[in-house]
C-alpha cells in the first residue's frame, strides 16, 4: 500500500513552501523509513528558498531532523524498527580517495550527486500526488512526516533525549561544537573568539567551553544573541556595531590576539575580523559562508605570521562517533540545546518559521510533528 504523507515542498525559488500530500516510493534494501518527529529550520534551507543555493525542483527541504524508525530494509545495518534516530546529511561511500583519507565530507559520490538532490543511490524516494519525482535537499528532505534514507544516515540516539533537542545535533550543533572539538586544536586555557552568534556560533561557543577554553569572546551585532552567548559560556561579548573587535580582543590577550577564531557569521566583515583577531601562529576556522561567486578581501598582513586557516562545513563530523557523544553531553547538561530553540511550530507554519530566520529573529524554529 502506498504511504501518503504531508511534506513542505518548494516548487520554485522565492516562492512559499507548499504543505501538500506526497507519496513515498519503495525502500531500497538498506533503507529505513523514518517518521519525523522534529526538524530544525537552517540557513541552508533558506538559501535554497532564496535561490542563492541552486537545487532542482520540486524539492523537499529540511536536513536537521530526528524521528523514529518505522520500517527497515533487509540489509539496513546498525538500526532497527522503533529506534530513535538523528539524521546525518553526509552519506559517504567509505572507499573513495577522500573517504580513505578520513574526509567523508569530500566523499566523491557524495559531492558529485549533492547538486542533483537525489538520495545517495541516485534515485528519489518520493513523488508528488501527480506522479512527478520529488527532489531531496542534502540527501534528506526531512521537512515532512516521513523520510526514507539509507541506514548509514540514521544514527541511533538515546530515547531520553527529546526529539526537538536531538534534531539540532544533525546540523547546527554538529557543525559548531564539532568545529571546536574536532577541527580546531583548542587547548585547555586557550582564548577563543566566536564571530556570529546564530545557531552554529552558539554551538561553537559551547564547543569552546567543552574543549576547556578559558576566554571565550563572542562577537555579534545583536545584543540578544550576545546575551545568549554569555549564558552558554562566553566570558566576554562584543557588539561589533559599537566596539572595536580587534582592539578589545588584543586587550584581553596581552596584545597577542586569540589562539583560535571560529567564524560563523559568513560576512566579509566577519572573515576579515577573523584573520585580524588571531594571534601569530593562531588558527582560524571558517564555518560561515557567503555566495560562492562573491569576492572576499583581506589585508595581506592579517594572513601573515604562520596563521592557519581552515574551512569546515560539518564540524569534522563522524556521525556514528559524534552524535551519541553530543547526545550524552546534552543529557549530562554540558551541552545546552533547549536554549537554541526560539519557537516550536507546526509544519503549516513553516513559511513563518523561515521568515523569522530571514529577519534574524530566530536561532532555531523547530517544526514539531
Ligand atoms: C552547509 C554547509 C555548507 C555546505 C552545505 C551545508 N551546512 C549546513 O546547513
Ligand atoms: Zn544546516
Coordinates of C-alpha atoms and ligand atoms in Angstrom, one line a residue:
X1 CA 0.0 0.0 0.0
X2 CA 1.3 3.4 -0.9
X3 CA 2.3 5.6 2.0
X4 CA 1.0 9.1 1.7
X5 CA 2.2 11.9 4.0
X6 CA 2.5 15.6 4.3
X7 CA 5.7 17.4 3.2
X8 CA 6.7 21.0 2.7
X9 CA 7.6 21.3 -1.0
X10 CA 9.4 24.1 -2.7
X11 CA 8.2 24.4 -6.3
X12 CA 10.3 27.4 -7.3
X13 CA 12.9 29.7 -5.7
X14 CA 11.5 32.8 -3.9
X15 CA 8.1 31.2 -3.5
X16 CA 6.4 30.0 -0.3
X17 CA 6.7 26.3 0.6
X18 CA 3.5 24.3 -0.1
X19 CA 2.5 21.8 2.5
X20 CA 0.9 19.0 0.5
X21 CA 0.3 15.3 0.4
X22 CA 3.1 13.3 -1.3
X23 CA 3.7 9.6 -1.9
X24 CA 6.6 7.5 -0.7
X25 CA 8.4 5.2 -3.1
X26 CA 9.7 1.8 -2.3
X27 CA 12.5 1.4 0.2
X28 CA 15.8 0.1 -1.1
X29 CA 17.3 -2.9 0.7
X30 CA 19.5 -0.8 3.0
X31 CA 16.9 2.0 3.6
X32 CA 14.9 2.9 6.6
X33 CA 11.6 4.7 6.8
X34 CA 11.8 7.4 9.5
X35 CA 8.7 9.0 10.9
X36 CA 10.0 12.5 11.5
X37 CA 9.2 14.0 15.0
X38 CA 11.2 17.3 14.9
X39 CA 13.1 19.3 12.3
X40 CA 15.1 22.5 12.7
X41 CA 15.0 25.2 10.1
X42 CA 18.5 26.0 9.0
X43 CA 20.0 28.8 6.9
X44 CA 20.9 26.4 4.1
X45 CA 17.2 25.6 3.6
X46 CA 16.7 29.4 3.4
X47 CA 19.4 29.7 0.8
X48 CA 17.6 27.3 -1.4
X49 CA 14.3 29.2 -0.9
X50 CA 16.1 32.5 -1.8
X51 CA 17.7 30.9 -4.8
X52 CA 21.3 31.6 -3.8
X53 CA 21.9 27.8 -3.4
X54 CA 20.6 26.3 -6.6
X55 CA 18.8 22.9 -6.5
X56 CA 16.4 21.2 -8.8
X57 CA 12.7 21.5 -8.0
X58 CA 10.2 20.5 -6.8
X59 CA 12.2 19.7 -3.7
X60 CA 11.5 18.8 -0.1
X61 CA 13.8 20.9 2.2
X62 CA 14.8 20.1 5.8
X63 CA 18.1 18.5 6.8
X64 CA 18.2 18.8 10.6
X65 CA 15.9 16.1 11.8
X66 CA 15.1 13.4 14.3
X67 CA 12.5 10.7 14.3
X68 CA 11.5 7.1 14.9
X69 CA 12.4 4.2 12.5
X70 CA 9.1 2.6 11.3
X71 CA 10.5 0.2 8.7
X72 CA 13.9 -1.2 7.9
X73 CA 15.0 -2.8 4.6
X74 CA 16.5 -6.3 4.9
X75 CA 20.1 -5.1 4.7
X76 CA 19.8 -1.9 6.8
X77 CA 22.5 -2.3 9.4
X78 CA 23.0 -0.7 12.8
X79 CA 19.4 0.5 13.3
X80 CA 16.1 -1.3 14.0
X81 CA 12.4 -0.5 13.9
X82 CA 11.5 1.6 17.0
X83 CA 14.9 3.2 17.3
X84 CA 15.0 6.9 17.8
X85 CA 17.4 8.4 15.3
X86 CA 19.1 11.7 14.4
X87 CA 19.7 12.1 10.6
X88 CA 23.0 12.9 9.1
X89 CA 23.2 14.8 5.8
X90 CA 26.6 13.4 4.9
X91 CA 26.2 9.9 3.4
X92 CA 29.5 8.6 2.2
X93 CA 30.8 5.6 0.2
X94 CA 33.6 4.7 2.6
X95 CA 36.1 3.7 -0.1
X96 CA 36.9 6.6 -2.4
X97 CA 40.0 8.8 -2.4
X98 CA 38.7 11.1 0.3
X99 CA 36.8 8.5 2.5
X100 CA 40.2 6.7 2.6
X101 CA 41.7 9.9 3.9
X102 CA 39.1 10.3 6.6
X103 CA 37.3 13.2 4.9
X104 CA 33.8 11.9 4.3
X105 CA 32.6 15.5 3.7
X106 CA 34.6 15.3 0.5
X107 CA 33.4 11.8 -0.5
X108 CA 33.4 11.7 -4.3
X109 CA 30.0 10.3 -4.9
X110 CA 28.6 12.5 -2.1
X111 CA 29.9 15.7 -3.7
X112 CA 29.1 14.6 -7.3
X113 CA 25.4 13.9 -6.5
X114 CA 24.6 16.6 -4.0
X115 CA 23.6 19.2 -6.6
X116 CA 21.1 16.6 -8.1
X117 CA 19.2 16.5 -4.8
X118 CA 18.6 12.7 -5.1
X119 CA 19.2 10.1 -2.4
X120 CA 22.6 8.5 -2.2
X121 CA 21.9 5.7 -4.7
X122 CA 21.0 8.4 -7.3
X123 CA 17.2 8.0 -7.0
X124 CA 14.3 9.9 -5.5
X125 CA 12.3 8.3 -2.7
X126 CA 9.1 10.4 -3.1
X127 CA 6.7 11.7 -5.7
X128 CA 4.1 14.4 -5.8
X129 CA 0.5 13.3 -5.9
X130 CA 0.5 14.0 -9.7
X131 CA 3.3 11.4 -10.1
X132 CA 6.2 13.9 -10.7
X133 CA 9.5 12.9 -8.9
X134 CA 10.4 14.9 -5.8
X135 CA 14.0 16.0 -5.0
X136 CA 15.5 15.8 -1.6
X137 CA 17.7 18.6 -0.1
X138 CA 21.1 17.3 1.2
X139 CA 20.2 13.6 0.8
X140 CA 17.3 14.1 3.3
X141 CA 14.3 16.3 2.6
X142 CA 13.1 15.9 6.1
X143 CA 10.5 18.7 6.4
X144 CA 7.9 16.1 6.1
X145 CA 6.1 13.5 8.2
X146 CA 8.3 10.8 6.7
X147 CA 11.8 10.5 5.2
X148 CA 13.4 7.5 3.6
X149 CA 17.2 7.3 4.0
X150 CA 19.9 4.7 3.8
X151 CA 20.6 3.3 7.2
X152 CA 24.0 4.9 7.4
X153 CA 22.3 8.3 7.7
X154 CA 20.1 7.3 10.6
X155 CA 22.1 7.5 13.8
X156 CA 20.5 5.9 16.9
X157 CA 20.0 8.3 19.8
X158 CA 19.1 7.7 23.4
X159 CA 15.4 7.6 23.9
X160 CA 15.6 10.0 26.9
X161 CA 16.7 12.8 24.6
X162 CA 13.7 14.8 23.3
X163 CA 13.4 14.8 19.5
X164 CA 13.4 18.6 19.4
X165 CA 16.8 18.6 21.0
X166 CA 18.1 15.6 19.1
X167 CA 17.3 17.1 15.7
X168 CA 19.6 20.1 16.3
X169 CA 22.6 17.7 16.6
X170 CA 22.1 16.8 12.9
X171 CA 23.3 20.1 11.6
X172 CA 23.9 23.3 13.6
X173 CA 25.2 21.6 16.8
X174 CA 27.4 19.2 15.0
X175 CA 28.8 22.0 12.9
X176 CA 29.6 24.4 15.7
X177 CA 30.6 22.1 18.5
X178 CA 32.5 19.9 16.1
X179 CA 34.5 22.8 14.8
X180 CA 35.7 23.5 18.3
X181 CA 36.4 19.9 19.4
X182 CA 37.2 18.0 16.1
X183 CA 38.6 20.6 13.8
X184 CA 40.3 23.3 15.8
X185 CA 43.0 22.4 18.3
X186 CA 41.8 24.2 21.3
X187 CA 44.0 23.7 24.4
X188 CA 42.8 23.9 28.0
X189 CA 43.0 27.5 29.0
X190 CA 43.0 28.9 25.4
X191 CA 41.4 32.2 24.2
X192 CA 38.8 31.6 21.6
X193 CA 36.8 34.1 19.6
X194 CA 33.4 33.1 18.0
X195 CA 32.2 35.6 15.4
X196 CA 28.5 35.4 14.7
X197 CA 26.1 34.0 17.3
X198 CA 23.4 32.2 15.3
X199 CA 22.8 28.5 15.9
X200 CA 26.3 27.5 14.6
X201 CA 28.1 30.2 16.5
X202 CA 26.2 29.5 19.8
X203 CA 27.1 25.8 19.3
X204 CA 30.8 26.9 18.7
X205 CA 30.7 28.8 22.0
X206 CA 29.5 25.7 23.7
X207 CA 32.1 23.6 22.0
X208 CA 34.9 26.0 23.0
X209 CA 33.7 25.7 26.6
X210 CA 33.6 21.9 26.3
X211 CA 37.2 22.0 25.0
X212 CA 38.3 23.9 28.0
X213 CA 38.9 27.4 26.6
X214 CA 39.3 29.9 29.5
X215 CA 38.5 33.0 27.5
X216 CA 35.6 32.9 25.0
X217 CA 34.9 36.1 23.2
X218 CA 31.5 36.2 21.4
X219 CA 31.0 38.7 18.6
X220 CA 27.7 39.7 17.0
X221 CA 25.7 42.7 16.0
X222 CA 22.7 41.8 18.1
X223 CA 22.7 42.3 21.9
X224 CA 20.1 39.5 22.4
X225 CA 22.4 36.9 20.7
X226 CA 25.4 38.1 22.7
X227 CA 23.4 37.7 25.9
X228 CA 22.6 34.1 24.9
X229 CA 26.3 33.5 24.1
X230 CA 27.2 34.6 27.6
X231 CA 24.6 32.3 29.0
X232 CA 26.0 29.4 27.0
X233 CA 29.6 30.0 28.1
X234 CA 31.1 33.1 26.5
X235 CA 33.2 35.1 29.1
X236 CA 33.1 38.3 27.0
X237 CA 30.7 39.7 24.5
X238 CA 31.5 42.3 21.8
X239 CA 28.8 44.1 19.8
X240 CA 30.7 44.8 16.6
X241 CA 28.4 47.7 15.7
X242 CA 29.6 49.6 18.8
X243 CA 33.0 48.3 19.7
X244 CA 36.3 47.6 18.0
X245 CA 36.5 43.8 18.0
X246 CA 40.3 43.6 17.4
X247 CA 41.2 46.2 20.0
X248 CA 39.1 44.5 22.7
X249 CA 40.4 41.0 21.8
X250 CA 44.0 42.2 21.9
X251 CA 43.4 43.9 25.2
X252 CA 42.1 40.6 26.6
X253 CA 45.1 38.6 25.4
X254 CA 48.2 40.6 26.3
X255 CA 48.2 42.2 22.9
X256 CA 48.7 39.0 21.0
X257 CA 45.3 38.1 19.7
X258 CA 43.3 34.9 20.3
X259 CA 44.5 31.4 19.9
X260 CA 41.6 30.2 17.8
X261 CA 38.8 32.1 15.9
X262 CA 35.7 30.2 14.9
X263 CA 34.0 32.4 12.2
X264 CA 30.3 31.6 11.8
X265 CA 28.8 34.9 10.6
X266 CA 29.6 34.3 6.9
X267 CA 30.0 38.0 6.2
X268 CA 33.0 39.7 4.6
X269 CA 33.5 41.8 7.8
X270 CA 33.4 38.5 9.8
X271 CA 36.0 36.8 7.6
X272 CA 38.2 39.9 7.7
X273 CA 37.9 40.2 11.5
X274 CA 38.7 36.5 12.0
X275 CA 42.1 37.0 10.3
X276 CA 42.9 40.1 12.3
X277 CA 41.9 38.7 15.6
X278 CA 44.0 35.5 15.5
X279 CA 47.4 35.7 17.2
X280 CA 50.6 34.8 15.3
X281 CA 50.6 31.1 14.9
X282 CA 46.9 31.0 15.7
X283 CA 44.2 29.1 14.0
X284 CA 41.2 30.4 12.0
X285 CA 38.2 28.1 11.2
X286 CA 35.7 29.4 8.7
X287 CA 32.2 27.9 9.2
X288 CA 30.2 30.8 7.8
X289 CA 29.6 31.0 4.1
X290 CA 28.7 33.6 1.5
X291 CA 27.7 33.4 -2.1
X292 CA 30.1 31.1 -3.9
X293 CA 30.7 33.8 -6.6
X294 CA 31.4 36.6 -4.2
X295 CA 34.9 38.1 -3.6
X296 CA 36.2 38.4 -0.1
X297 CA 39.1 40.9 0.5
X298 CA 41.7 40.8 3.3
X299 CA 44.5 43.0 4.5
X300 CA 47.5 40.9 3.4
X301 CA 49.3 41.5 6.7
X302 CA 46.5 39.8 8.6
X303 CA 47.3 36.5 6.7
X304 CA 51.0 36.6 7.7
X305 CA 52.8 35.2 10.8
X306 CA 52.2 31.5 10.5
X307 CA 48.4 31.6 10.9
X308 CA 46.5 28.5 9.9
X309 CA 43.2 28.8 8.1
X310 CA 40.7 26.0 7.6
X311 CA 37.2 25.7 6.2
X312 CA 34.8 23.3 7.8
X313 CA 31.3 22.5 6.7
X314 CA 30.1 19.9 9.2
X315 CA 32.5 20.2 12.2
X316 CA 34.6 17.2 11.1
X317 CA 31.5 15.1 11.6
X318 CA 31.8 11.3 12.0
X319 CA 28.1 11.0 12.9
X320 CA 28.3 7.5 14.3
X321 CA 31.0 8.6 16.7
X322 CA 29.9 12.2 17.3
X323 CA 26.1 12.2 17.5
X324 CA 26.0 9.8 20.5
X325 CA 28.7 11.9 22.2
X326 CA 26.7 15.1 21.7
X327 CA 23.5 13.4 22.9
X328 CA 25.3 12.3 26.0
X329 CA 26.7 15.8 26.6
X330 CA 23.1 17.1 26.3
X331 CA 21.7 14.6 28.7
X332 CA 24.5 15.3 31.2
X333 CA 23.7 19.1 31.0
X334 CA 27.1 20.1 29.4
X335 CA 25.6 20.9 26.1
X336 CA 22.5 23.2 26.2
X337 CA 20.0 22.5 23.5
X338 CA 16.8 23.9 24.8
X339 CA 18.3 27.4 24.7
X340 CA 18.8 27.1 20.9
X341 CA 15.1 26.8 20.3
X342 CA 13.3 30.1 19.7
X343 CA 10.0 28.6 18.6
X344 CA 8.2 25.3 18.2
X345 CA 5.9 25.4 15.2
X346 CA 3.6 23.2 13.2
X347 CA 4.5 22.1 9.6
X348 CA 1.8 24.5 8.4
X349 CA 3.7 27.4 9.9
X350 CA 6.9 26.6 8.1
X351 CA 6.9 29.8 6.0
X352 CA 6.6 32.0 9.1
X353 CA 9.4 30.0 10.6
X354 CA 11.7 30.8 7.6
X355 CA 10.6 34.5 7.8
X356 CA 11.8 34.6 11.4
X357 CA 15.1 33.1 10.3
X358 CA 15.4 35.6 7.5
X359 CA 14.8 38.5 9.9
X360 CA 17.4 37.2 12.3
X361 CA 14.6 36.8 14.9
X362 CA 15.1 33.1 15.5
X363 CA 18.1 31.0 16.5
X364 CA 16.2 27.8 15.6
X365 CA 12.5 27.3 14.8
X366 CA 11.7 23.7 15.2
X367 CA 8.8 22.0 13.4
X368 CA 7.2 19.5 15.7
X369 CA 5.2 16.6 14.4
Ligands
LIG1 C1 26.0 23.6 5.0 C2 27.5 23.9 5.0 C3 28.0 24.1 3.6 C4 27.6 23.1 2.6 C5 26.2 22.8 2.7 C6 25.7 22.5 4.1 N1 25.7 23.3 6.3 C7 24.5 23.1 6.8 O1 23.5 23.7 6.6
LIG2 ZN1 22.0 23.1 8.1

